[in-house]
mmCIF file of C-alpha atoms in Angstrom:
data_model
loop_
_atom_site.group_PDB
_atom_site.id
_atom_site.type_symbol
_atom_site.label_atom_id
_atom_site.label_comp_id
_atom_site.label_asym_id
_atom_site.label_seq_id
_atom_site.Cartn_x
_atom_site.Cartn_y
_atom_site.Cartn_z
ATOM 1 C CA UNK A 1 -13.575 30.789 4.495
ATOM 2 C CA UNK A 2 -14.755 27.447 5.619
ATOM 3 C CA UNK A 3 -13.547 26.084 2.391
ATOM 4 C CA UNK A 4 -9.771 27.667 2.929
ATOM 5 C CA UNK A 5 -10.151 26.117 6.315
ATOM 6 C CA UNK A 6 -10.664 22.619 5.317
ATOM 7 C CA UNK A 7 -7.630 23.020 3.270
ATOM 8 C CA UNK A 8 -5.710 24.449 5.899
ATOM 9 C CA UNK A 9 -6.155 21.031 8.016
ATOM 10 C CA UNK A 10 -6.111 18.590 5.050
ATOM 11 C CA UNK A 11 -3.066 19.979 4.027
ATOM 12 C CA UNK A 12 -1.836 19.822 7.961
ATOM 13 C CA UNK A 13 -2.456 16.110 8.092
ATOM 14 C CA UNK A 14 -0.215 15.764 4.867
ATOM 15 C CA UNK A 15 2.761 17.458 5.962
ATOM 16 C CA UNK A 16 2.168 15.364 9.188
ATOM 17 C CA UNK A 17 2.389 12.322 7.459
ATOM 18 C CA UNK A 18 4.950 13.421 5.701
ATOM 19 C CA UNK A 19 7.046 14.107 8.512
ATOM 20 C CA UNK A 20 5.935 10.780 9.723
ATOM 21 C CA UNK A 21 7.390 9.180 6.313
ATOM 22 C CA UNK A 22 10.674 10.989 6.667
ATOM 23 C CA UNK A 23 11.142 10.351 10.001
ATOM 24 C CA UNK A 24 12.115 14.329 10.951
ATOM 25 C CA UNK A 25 13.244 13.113 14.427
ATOM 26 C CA UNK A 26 15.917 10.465 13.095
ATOM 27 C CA UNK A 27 16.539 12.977 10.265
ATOM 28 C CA UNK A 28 18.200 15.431 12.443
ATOM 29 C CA UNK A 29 19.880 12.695 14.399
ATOM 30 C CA UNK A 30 21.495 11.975 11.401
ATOM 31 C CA UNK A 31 22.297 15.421 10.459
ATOM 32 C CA UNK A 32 23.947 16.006 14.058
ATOM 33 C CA UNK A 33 26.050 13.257 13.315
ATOM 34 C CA UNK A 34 27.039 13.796 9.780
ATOM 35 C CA UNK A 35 28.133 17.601 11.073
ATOM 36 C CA UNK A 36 29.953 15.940 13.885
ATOM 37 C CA UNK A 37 31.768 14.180 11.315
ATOM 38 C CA UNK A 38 32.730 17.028 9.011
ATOM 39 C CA UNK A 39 34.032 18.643 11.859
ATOM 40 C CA UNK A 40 37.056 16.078 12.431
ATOM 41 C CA UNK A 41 40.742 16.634 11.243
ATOM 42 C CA UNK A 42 41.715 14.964 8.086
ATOM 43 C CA UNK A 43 37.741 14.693 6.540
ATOM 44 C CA UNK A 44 38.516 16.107 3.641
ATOM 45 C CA UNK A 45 41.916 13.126 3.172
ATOM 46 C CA UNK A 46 39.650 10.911 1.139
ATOM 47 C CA UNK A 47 37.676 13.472 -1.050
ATOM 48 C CA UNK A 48 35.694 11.357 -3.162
ATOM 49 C CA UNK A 49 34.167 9.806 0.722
ATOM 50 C CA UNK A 50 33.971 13.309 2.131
ATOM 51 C CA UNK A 51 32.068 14.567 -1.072
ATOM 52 C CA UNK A 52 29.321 12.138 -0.484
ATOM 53 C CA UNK A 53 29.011 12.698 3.244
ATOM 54 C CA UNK A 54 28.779 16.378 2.555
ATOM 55 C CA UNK A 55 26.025 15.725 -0.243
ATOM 56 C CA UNK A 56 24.061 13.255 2.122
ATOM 57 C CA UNK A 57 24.191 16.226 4.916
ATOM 58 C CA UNK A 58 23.315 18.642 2.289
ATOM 59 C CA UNK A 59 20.230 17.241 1.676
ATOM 60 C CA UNK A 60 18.943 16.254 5.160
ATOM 61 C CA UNK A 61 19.397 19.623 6.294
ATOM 62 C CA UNK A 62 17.739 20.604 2.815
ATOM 63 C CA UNK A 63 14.487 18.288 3.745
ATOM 64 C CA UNK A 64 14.265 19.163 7.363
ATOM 65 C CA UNK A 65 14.440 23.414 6.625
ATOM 66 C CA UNK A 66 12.061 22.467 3.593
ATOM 67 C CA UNK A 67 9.607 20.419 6.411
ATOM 68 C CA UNK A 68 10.035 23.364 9.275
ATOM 69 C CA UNK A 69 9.113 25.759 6.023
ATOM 70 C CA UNK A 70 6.196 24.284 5.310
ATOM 71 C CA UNK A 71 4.814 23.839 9.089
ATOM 72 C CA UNK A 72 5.591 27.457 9.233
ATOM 73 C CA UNK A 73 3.652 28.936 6.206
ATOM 74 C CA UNK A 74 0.766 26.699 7.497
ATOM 75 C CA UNK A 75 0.454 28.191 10.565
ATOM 76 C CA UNK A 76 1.205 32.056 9.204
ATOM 77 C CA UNK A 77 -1.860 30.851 6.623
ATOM 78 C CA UNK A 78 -4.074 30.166 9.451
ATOM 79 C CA UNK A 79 -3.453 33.007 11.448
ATOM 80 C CA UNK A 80 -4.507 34.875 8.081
ATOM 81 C CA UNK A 81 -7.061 33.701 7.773
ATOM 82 C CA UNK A 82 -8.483 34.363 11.184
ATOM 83 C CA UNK A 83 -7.500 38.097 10.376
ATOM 84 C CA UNK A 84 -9.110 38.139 6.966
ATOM 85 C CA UNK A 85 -12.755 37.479 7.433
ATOM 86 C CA UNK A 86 -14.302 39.044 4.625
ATOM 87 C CA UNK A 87 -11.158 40.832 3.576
ATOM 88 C CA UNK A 88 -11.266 39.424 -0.438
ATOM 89 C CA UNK A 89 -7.357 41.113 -0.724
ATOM 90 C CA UNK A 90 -6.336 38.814 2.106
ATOM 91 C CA UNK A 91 -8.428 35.838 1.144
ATOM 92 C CA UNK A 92 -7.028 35.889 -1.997
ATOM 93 C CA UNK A 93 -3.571 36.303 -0.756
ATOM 94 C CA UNK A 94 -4.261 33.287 1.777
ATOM 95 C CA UNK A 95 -5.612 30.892 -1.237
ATOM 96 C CA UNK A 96 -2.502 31.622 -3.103
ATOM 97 C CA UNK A 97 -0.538 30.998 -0.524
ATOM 98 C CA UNK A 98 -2.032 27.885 0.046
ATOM 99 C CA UNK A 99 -1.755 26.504 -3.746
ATOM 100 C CA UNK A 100 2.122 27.314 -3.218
ATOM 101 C CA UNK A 101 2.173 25.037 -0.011
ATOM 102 C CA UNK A 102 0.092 22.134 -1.427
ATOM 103 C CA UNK A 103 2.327 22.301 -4.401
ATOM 104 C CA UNK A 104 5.659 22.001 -2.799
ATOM 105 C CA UNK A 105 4.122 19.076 -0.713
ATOM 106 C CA UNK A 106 3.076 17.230 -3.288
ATOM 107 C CA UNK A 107 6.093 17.161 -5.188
ATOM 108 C CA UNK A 108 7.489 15.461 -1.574
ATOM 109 C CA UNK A 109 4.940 12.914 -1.670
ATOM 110 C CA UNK A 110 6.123 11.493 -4.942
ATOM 111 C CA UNK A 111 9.191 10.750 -2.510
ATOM 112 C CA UNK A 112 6.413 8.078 -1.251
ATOM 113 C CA UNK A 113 6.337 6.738 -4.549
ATOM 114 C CA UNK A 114 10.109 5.668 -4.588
ATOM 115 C CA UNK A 115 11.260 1.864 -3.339
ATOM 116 C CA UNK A 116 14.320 1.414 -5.712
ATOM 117 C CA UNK A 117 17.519 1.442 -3.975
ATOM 118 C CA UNK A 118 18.914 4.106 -6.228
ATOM 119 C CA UNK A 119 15.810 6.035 -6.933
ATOM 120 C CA UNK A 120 16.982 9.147 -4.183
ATOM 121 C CA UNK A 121 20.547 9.480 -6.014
ATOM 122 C CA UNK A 122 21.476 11.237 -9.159
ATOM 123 C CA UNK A 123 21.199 10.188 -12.684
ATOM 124 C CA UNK A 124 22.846 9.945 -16.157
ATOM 125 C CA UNK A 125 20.662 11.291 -19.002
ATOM 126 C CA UNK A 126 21.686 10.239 -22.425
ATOM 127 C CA UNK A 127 19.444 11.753 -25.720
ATOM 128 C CA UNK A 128 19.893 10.332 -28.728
ATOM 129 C CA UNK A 129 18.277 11.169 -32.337
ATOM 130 C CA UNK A 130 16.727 8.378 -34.255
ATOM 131 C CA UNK A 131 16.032 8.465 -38.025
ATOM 132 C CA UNK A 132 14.859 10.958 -39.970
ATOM 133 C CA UNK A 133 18.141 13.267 -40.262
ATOM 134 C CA UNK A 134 18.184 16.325 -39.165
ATOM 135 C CA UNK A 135 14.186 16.732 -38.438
ATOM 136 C CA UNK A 136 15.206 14.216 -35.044
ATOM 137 C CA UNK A 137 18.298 15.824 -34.312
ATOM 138 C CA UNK A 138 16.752 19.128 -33.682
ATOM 139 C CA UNK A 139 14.090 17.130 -31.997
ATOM 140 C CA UNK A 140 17.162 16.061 -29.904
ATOM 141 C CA UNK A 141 18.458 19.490 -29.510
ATOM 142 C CA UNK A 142 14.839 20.344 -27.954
ATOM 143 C CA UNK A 143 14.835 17.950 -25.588
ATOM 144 C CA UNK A 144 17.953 18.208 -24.081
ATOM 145 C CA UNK A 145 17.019 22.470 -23.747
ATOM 146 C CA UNK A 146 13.353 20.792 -22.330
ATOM 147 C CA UNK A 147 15.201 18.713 -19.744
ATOM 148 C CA UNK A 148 17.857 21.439 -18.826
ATOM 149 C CA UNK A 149 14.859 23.432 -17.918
ATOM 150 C CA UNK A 150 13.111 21.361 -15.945
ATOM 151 C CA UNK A 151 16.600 20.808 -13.862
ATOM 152 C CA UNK A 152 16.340 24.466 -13.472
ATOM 153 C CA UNK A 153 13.012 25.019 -12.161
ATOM 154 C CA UNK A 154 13.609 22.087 -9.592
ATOM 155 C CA UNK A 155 16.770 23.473 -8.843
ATOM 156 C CA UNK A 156 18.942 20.528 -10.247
ATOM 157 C CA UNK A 157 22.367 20.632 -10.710
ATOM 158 C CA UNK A 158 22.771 19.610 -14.663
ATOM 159 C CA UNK A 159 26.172 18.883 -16.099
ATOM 160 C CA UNK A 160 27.097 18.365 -19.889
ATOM 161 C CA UNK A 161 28.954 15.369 -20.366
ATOM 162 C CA UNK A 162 29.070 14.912 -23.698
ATOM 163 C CA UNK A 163 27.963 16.569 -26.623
ATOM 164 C CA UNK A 164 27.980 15.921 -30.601
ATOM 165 C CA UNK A 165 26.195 18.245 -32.963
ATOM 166 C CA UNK A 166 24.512 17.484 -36.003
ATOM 167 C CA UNK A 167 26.073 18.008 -39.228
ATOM 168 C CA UNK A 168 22.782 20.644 -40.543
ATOM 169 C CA UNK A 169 21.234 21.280 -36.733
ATOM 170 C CA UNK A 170 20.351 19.777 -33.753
ATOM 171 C CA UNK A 171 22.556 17.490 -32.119
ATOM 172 C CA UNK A 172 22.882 13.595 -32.652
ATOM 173 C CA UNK A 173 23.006 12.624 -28.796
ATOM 174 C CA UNK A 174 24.156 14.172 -25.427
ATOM 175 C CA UNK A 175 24.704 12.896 -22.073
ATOM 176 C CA UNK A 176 24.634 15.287 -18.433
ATOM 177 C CA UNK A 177 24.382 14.223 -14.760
ATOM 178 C CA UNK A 178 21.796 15.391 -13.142
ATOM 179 C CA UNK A 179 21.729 16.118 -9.265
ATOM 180 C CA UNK A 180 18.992 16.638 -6.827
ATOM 181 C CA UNK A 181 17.133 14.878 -4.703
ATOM 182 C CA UNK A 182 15.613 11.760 -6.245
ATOM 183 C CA UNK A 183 16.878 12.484 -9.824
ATOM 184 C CA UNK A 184 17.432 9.346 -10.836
ATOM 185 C CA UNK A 185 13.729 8.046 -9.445
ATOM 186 C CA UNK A 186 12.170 11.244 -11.114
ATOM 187 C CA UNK A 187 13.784 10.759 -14.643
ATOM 188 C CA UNK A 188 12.965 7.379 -14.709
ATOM 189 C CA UNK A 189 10.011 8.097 -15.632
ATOM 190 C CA UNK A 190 11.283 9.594 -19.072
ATOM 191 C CA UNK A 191 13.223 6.751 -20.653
ATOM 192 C CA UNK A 192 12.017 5.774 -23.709
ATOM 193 C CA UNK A 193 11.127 7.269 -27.113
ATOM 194 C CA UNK A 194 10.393 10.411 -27.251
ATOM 195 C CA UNK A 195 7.669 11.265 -31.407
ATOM 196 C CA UNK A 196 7.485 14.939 -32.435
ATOM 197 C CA UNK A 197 5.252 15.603 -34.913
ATOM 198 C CA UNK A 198 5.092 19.093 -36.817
ATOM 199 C CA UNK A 199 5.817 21.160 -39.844
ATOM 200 C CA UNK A 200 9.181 20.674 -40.528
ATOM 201 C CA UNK A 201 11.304 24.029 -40.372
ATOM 202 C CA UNK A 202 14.097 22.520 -42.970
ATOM 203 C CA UNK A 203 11.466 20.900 -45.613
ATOM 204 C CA UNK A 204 11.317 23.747 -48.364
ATOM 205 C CA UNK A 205 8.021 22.850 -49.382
ATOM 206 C CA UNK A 206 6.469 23.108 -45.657
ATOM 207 C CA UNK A 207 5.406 19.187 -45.237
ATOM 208 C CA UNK A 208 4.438 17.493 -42.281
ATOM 209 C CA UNK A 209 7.387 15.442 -40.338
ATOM 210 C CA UNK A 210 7.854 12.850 -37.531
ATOM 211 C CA UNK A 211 10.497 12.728 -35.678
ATOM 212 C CA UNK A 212 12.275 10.247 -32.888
ATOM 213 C CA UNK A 213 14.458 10.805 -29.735
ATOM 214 C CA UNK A 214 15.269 8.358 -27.117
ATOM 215 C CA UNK A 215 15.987 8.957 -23.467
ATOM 216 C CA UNK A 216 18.281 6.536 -21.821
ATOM 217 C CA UNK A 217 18.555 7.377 -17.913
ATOM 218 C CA UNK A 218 21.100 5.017 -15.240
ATOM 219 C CA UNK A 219 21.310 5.456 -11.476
ATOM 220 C CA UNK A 220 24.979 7.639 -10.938
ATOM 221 C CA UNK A 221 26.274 4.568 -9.131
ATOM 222 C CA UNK A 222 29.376 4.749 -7.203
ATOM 223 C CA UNK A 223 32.680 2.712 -7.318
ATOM 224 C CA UNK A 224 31.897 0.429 -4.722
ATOM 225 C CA UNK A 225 29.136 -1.106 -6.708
ATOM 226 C CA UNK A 226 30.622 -4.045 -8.576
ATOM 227 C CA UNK A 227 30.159 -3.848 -12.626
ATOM 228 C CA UNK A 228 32.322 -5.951 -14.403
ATOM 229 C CA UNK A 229 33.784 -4.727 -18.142
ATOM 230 C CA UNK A 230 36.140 -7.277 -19.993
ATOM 231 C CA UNK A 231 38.555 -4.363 -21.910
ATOM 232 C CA UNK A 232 38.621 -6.884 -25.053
ATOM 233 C CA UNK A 233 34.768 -6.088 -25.116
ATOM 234 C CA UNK A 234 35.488 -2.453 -25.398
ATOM 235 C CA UNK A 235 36.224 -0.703 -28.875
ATOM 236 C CA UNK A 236 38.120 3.224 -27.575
ATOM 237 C CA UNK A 237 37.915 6.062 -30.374
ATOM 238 C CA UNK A 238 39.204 9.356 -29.972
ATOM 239 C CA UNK A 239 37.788 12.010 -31.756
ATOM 240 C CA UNK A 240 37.981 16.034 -32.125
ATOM 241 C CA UNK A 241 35.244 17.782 -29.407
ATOM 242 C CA UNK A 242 33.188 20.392 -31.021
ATOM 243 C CA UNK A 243 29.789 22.085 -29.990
ATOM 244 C CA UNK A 244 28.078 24.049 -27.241
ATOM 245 C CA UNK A 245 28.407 21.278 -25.216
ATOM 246 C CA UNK A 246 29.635 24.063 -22.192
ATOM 247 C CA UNK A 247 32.379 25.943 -21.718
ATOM 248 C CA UNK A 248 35.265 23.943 -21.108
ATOM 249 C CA UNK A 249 34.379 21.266 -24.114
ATOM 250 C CA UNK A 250 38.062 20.693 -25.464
ATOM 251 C CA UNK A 251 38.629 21.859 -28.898
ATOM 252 C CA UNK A 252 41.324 18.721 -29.535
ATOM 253 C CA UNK A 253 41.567 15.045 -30.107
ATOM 254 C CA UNK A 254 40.606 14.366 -26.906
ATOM 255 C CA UNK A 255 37.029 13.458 -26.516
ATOM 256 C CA UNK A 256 36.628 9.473 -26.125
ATOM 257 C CA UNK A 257 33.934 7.060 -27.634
ATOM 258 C CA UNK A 258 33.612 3.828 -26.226
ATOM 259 C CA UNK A 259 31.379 1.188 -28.006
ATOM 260 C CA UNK A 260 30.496 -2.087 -25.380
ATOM 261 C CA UNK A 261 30.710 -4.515 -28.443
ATOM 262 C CA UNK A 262 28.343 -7.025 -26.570
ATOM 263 C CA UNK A 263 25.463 -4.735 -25.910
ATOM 264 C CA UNK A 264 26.202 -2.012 -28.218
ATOM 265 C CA UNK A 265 25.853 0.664 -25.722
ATOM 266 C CA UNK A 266 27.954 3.603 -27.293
ATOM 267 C CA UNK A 267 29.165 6.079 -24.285
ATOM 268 C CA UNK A 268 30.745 9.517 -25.185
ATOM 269 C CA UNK A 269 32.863 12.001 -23.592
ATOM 270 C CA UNK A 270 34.287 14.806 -24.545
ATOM 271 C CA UNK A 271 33.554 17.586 -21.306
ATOM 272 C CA UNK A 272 36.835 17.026 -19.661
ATOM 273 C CA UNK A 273 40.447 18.604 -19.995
ATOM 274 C CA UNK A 274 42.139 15.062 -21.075
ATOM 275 C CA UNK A 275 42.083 12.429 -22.830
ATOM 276 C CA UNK A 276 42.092 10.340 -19.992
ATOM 277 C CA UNK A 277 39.961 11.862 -17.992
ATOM 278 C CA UNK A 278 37.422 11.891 -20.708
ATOM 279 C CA UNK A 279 37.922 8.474 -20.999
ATOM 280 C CA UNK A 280 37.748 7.910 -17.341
ATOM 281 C CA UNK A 281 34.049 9.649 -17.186
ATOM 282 C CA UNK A 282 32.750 7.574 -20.003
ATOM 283 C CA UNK A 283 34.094 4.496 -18.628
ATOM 284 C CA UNK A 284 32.222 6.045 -15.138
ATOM 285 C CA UNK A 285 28.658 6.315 -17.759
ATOM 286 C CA UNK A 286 29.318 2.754 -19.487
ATOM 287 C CA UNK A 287 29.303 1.265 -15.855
ATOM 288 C CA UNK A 288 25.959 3.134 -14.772
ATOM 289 C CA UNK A 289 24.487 2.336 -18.400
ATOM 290 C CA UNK A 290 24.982 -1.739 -18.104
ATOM 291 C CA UNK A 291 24.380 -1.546 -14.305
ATOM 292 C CA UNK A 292 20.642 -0.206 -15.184
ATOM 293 C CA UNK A 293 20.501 -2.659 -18.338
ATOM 294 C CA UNK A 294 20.874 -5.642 -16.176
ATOM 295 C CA UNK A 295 18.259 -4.461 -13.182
ATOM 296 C CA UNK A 296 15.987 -3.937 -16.005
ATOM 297 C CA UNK A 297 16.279 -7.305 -17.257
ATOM 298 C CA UNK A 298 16.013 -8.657 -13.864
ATOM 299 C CA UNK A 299 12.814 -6.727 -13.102
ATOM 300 C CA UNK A 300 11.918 -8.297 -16.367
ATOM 301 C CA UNK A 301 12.143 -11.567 -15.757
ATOM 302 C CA UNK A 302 10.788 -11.400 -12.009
ATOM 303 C CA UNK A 303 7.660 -10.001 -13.467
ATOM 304 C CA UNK A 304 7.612 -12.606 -16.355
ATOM 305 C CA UNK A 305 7.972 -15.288 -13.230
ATOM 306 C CA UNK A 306 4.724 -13.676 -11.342
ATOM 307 C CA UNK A 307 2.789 -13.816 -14.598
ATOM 308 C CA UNK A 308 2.719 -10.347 -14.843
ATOM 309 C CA UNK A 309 3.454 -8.291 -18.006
ATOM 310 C CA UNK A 310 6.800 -6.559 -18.183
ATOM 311 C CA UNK A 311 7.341 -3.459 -18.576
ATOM 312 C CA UNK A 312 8.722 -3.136 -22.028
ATOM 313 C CA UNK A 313 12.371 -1.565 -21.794
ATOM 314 C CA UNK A 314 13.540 2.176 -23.055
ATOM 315 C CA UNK A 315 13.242 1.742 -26.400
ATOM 316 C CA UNK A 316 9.263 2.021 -26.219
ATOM 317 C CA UNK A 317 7.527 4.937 -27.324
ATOM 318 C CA UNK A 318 5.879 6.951 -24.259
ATOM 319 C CA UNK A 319 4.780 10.390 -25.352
ATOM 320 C CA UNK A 320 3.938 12.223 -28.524
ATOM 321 C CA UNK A 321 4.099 16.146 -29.069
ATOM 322 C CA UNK A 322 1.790 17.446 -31.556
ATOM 323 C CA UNK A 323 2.402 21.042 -32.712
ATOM 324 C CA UNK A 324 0.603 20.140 -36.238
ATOM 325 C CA UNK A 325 -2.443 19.896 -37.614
ATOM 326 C CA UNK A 326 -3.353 20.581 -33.587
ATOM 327 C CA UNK A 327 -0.936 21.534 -30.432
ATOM 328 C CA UNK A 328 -0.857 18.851 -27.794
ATOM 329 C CA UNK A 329 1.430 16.382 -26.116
ATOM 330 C CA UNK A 330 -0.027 13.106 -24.573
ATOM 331 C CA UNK A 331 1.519 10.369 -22.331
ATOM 332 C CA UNK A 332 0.676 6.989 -24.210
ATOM 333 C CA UNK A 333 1.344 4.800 -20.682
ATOM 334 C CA UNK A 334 -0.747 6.892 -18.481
ATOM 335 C CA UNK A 335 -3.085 8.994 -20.885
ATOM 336 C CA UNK A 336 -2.331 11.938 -19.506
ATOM 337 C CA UNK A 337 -2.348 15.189 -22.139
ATOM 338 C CA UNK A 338 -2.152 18.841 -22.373
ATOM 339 C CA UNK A 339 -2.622 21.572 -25.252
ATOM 340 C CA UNK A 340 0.323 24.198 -23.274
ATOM 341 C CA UNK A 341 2.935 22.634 -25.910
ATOM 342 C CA UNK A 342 5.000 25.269 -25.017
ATOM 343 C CA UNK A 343 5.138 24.907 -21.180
ATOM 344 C CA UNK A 344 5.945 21.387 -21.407
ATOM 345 C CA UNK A 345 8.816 21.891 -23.836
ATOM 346 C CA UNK A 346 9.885 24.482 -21.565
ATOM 347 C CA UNK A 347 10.141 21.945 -18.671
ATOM 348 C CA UNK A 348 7.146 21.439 -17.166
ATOM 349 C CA UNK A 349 7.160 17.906 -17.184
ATOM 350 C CA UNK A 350 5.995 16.883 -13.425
ATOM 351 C CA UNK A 351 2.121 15.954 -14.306
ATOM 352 C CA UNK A 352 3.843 13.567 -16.554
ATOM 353 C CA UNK A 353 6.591 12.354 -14.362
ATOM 354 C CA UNK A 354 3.973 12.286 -11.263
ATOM 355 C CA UNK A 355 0.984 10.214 -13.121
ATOM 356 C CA UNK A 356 3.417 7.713 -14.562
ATOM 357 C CA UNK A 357 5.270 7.063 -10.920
ATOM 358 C CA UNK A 358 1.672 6.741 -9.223
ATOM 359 C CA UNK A 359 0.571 4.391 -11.848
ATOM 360 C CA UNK A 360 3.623 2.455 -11.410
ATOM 361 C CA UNK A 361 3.144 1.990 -7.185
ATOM 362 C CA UNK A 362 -0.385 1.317 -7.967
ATOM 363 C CA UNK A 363 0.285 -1.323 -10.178
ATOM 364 C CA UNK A 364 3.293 -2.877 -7.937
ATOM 365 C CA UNK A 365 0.735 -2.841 -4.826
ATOM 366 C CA UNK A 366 -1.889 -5.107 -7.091
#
């Protein structure tokens, strides 16, 4: 008991600094006013502004129930525990409890972790297969069903943009938005190239492979930040959608490729009911990818100026998953590793996403 008591006030002072960090008091301020706002004639006359006010309140009413949650099970855990004494049934009940509590407020103290101007907003998550046929585009395939899931268990909203299959299996490269709170600081920490390494499923005589996927990830920025495309660096294509890219992926010549000659960023689309549209949305993508190119190259060269090393860009490799000769899957930038292949490809990705992200404040505070 002494031990479940310690706990009990170390995770207290936590959820008070939390609070603290947040702010709770001007968090409902702002709530209050963003309600007040909602409630005026003619809100909803500009939709794309009254969609973002709605989101913002959505998710400061979100964190403060989440904060008055957790203050709540705290004190029911205490009270427990006073009734427990050398009840084992309730003890164990209480230190289960208390796992659940520590883990939901740690996964708001990566929020700490977060400067970037963009890092609370959503994201756009593009996968693309490298070589080695269609070994890396299932590879693809399973990363894009790895990241769905991990939307899922953090309660993400995850949309399909685009789509293409693979001629054998696997796909050759998708793109969704993903929404939630701090998606776009979270996934950050999954650009780069992704290195499978197993038995291959589609080699006849049962060899070893390796295979490549990148992740690309951009802040969802909105029109009011400035991004300038010249249309004469643009090539359009227009192509037939196909795949179980979701249910409303159109089965005509609509779906739009647009190649930034320049960079040679290639943006799909191929989700929406037009032509236009489509084209519209990867336009939207193209904008967010060379938005996040040139921070990157900015950070770059700020870092180069302070003599310090720069991070190399999202074309680096940053984690392997071994399912042969052995089963595990290791973080090369912060050495963190598991054997549970399995969980991880079935989204469990936050002791990755969580080491890298301290590593990365640590190192900025040096």
């Amino acid at each position: 008991m002494p031990e479940l008591r310690e706990k009990i006030s170390d995770l207290s002072q936590r959820l008070d600094e939390l609070e603290a960090f947040f702010d709770v008091e001007r968090l409902r301020e702002r709530a209050a006013r963003l309600s007040e706002e909602m409630s005026r004639p003619g809100f909803w006359d500009d939709p794309e502004r009254a969609k973002g006010i709605a989101a913002e309140f959505s998710r400061t009413e979100d964190r403060l129930k989440l904060m008055e949650e957790l203050r709540s099970r705290l004190e029911d855990s205490s009270e427990l525990l006073e009734l427990a004494e050398d009840d084992r049934e309730l003890l164990s009940e209480v230190e289960r409890e208390l796992e659940g509590i520590e883990e939901r407020i740690e996964e708001q103290e990566v929020a700490r972790l977060f400067t970037g101007e963009y890092d609370e907003g959503d994201a756009i998550l593009t996968i693309n297969s490298g070589a080695g046929g269609v070994d890396s585009q299932d590879w693809a395939e399973m990363l894009a069903r790895m990241y769905r899931r991990w939307a899922e268990r953090r309660g993400f909203e995850l949309e399909v943009i685009e789509w293409t299959e693979g001629e054998e299996a696997g796909i050759k490269s998708a793109t969704f938005s993903v929404s939630g709170p701090y998606a776009f600081g979270l996934l950050s920490a999954e650009r780069g190239v992704h290195r499978l390494v197993r038995i291959s499923p589609f080699d006849a005589s049962s060899r070893r492979h390796t295979s490549f996927a990148s992740v690309a990830v951009a802040p969802a920025i909105d029109d009011a930040v400035e991004v300038e495309i010249d249309e004469k660096d643009l090539k359009i294509d227009t192509y037939r959608a196909s795949g179980a890219g979701g249910q409303h992926v159109n089965k005509t010549d609509s779906a739009v490729r647009i190649t930034h000659l320049p960079t040679g960023i290639v943006v799909q689309c191929q989700n929406e009911r037009s032509q236009h549209q489509n084209r519209e949305t990867a336009l939207k993508v193209l904008r967010a990818r060379l938005f996040e190119l040139e921070r990157e190259k900015r950070e770059q060269e700020i870092a180069a100026q302070s003599g310090e090393k720069a991070e190399i860009g999202w074309g680096s490799q940053i984690r392997s998953y071994v399912l042969h000769p052995y089963r595990m899957v290791k973080d090369l930038r912060t050495g963190v590793e598991t054997g549970d292949v399995d969980r991880v490809l079935d989204g469990d990705l936050d002791r990755f996403i969580y080491a890298y992200l301290k590593g990365r404040a640590q190192a900025a505070r040096q």
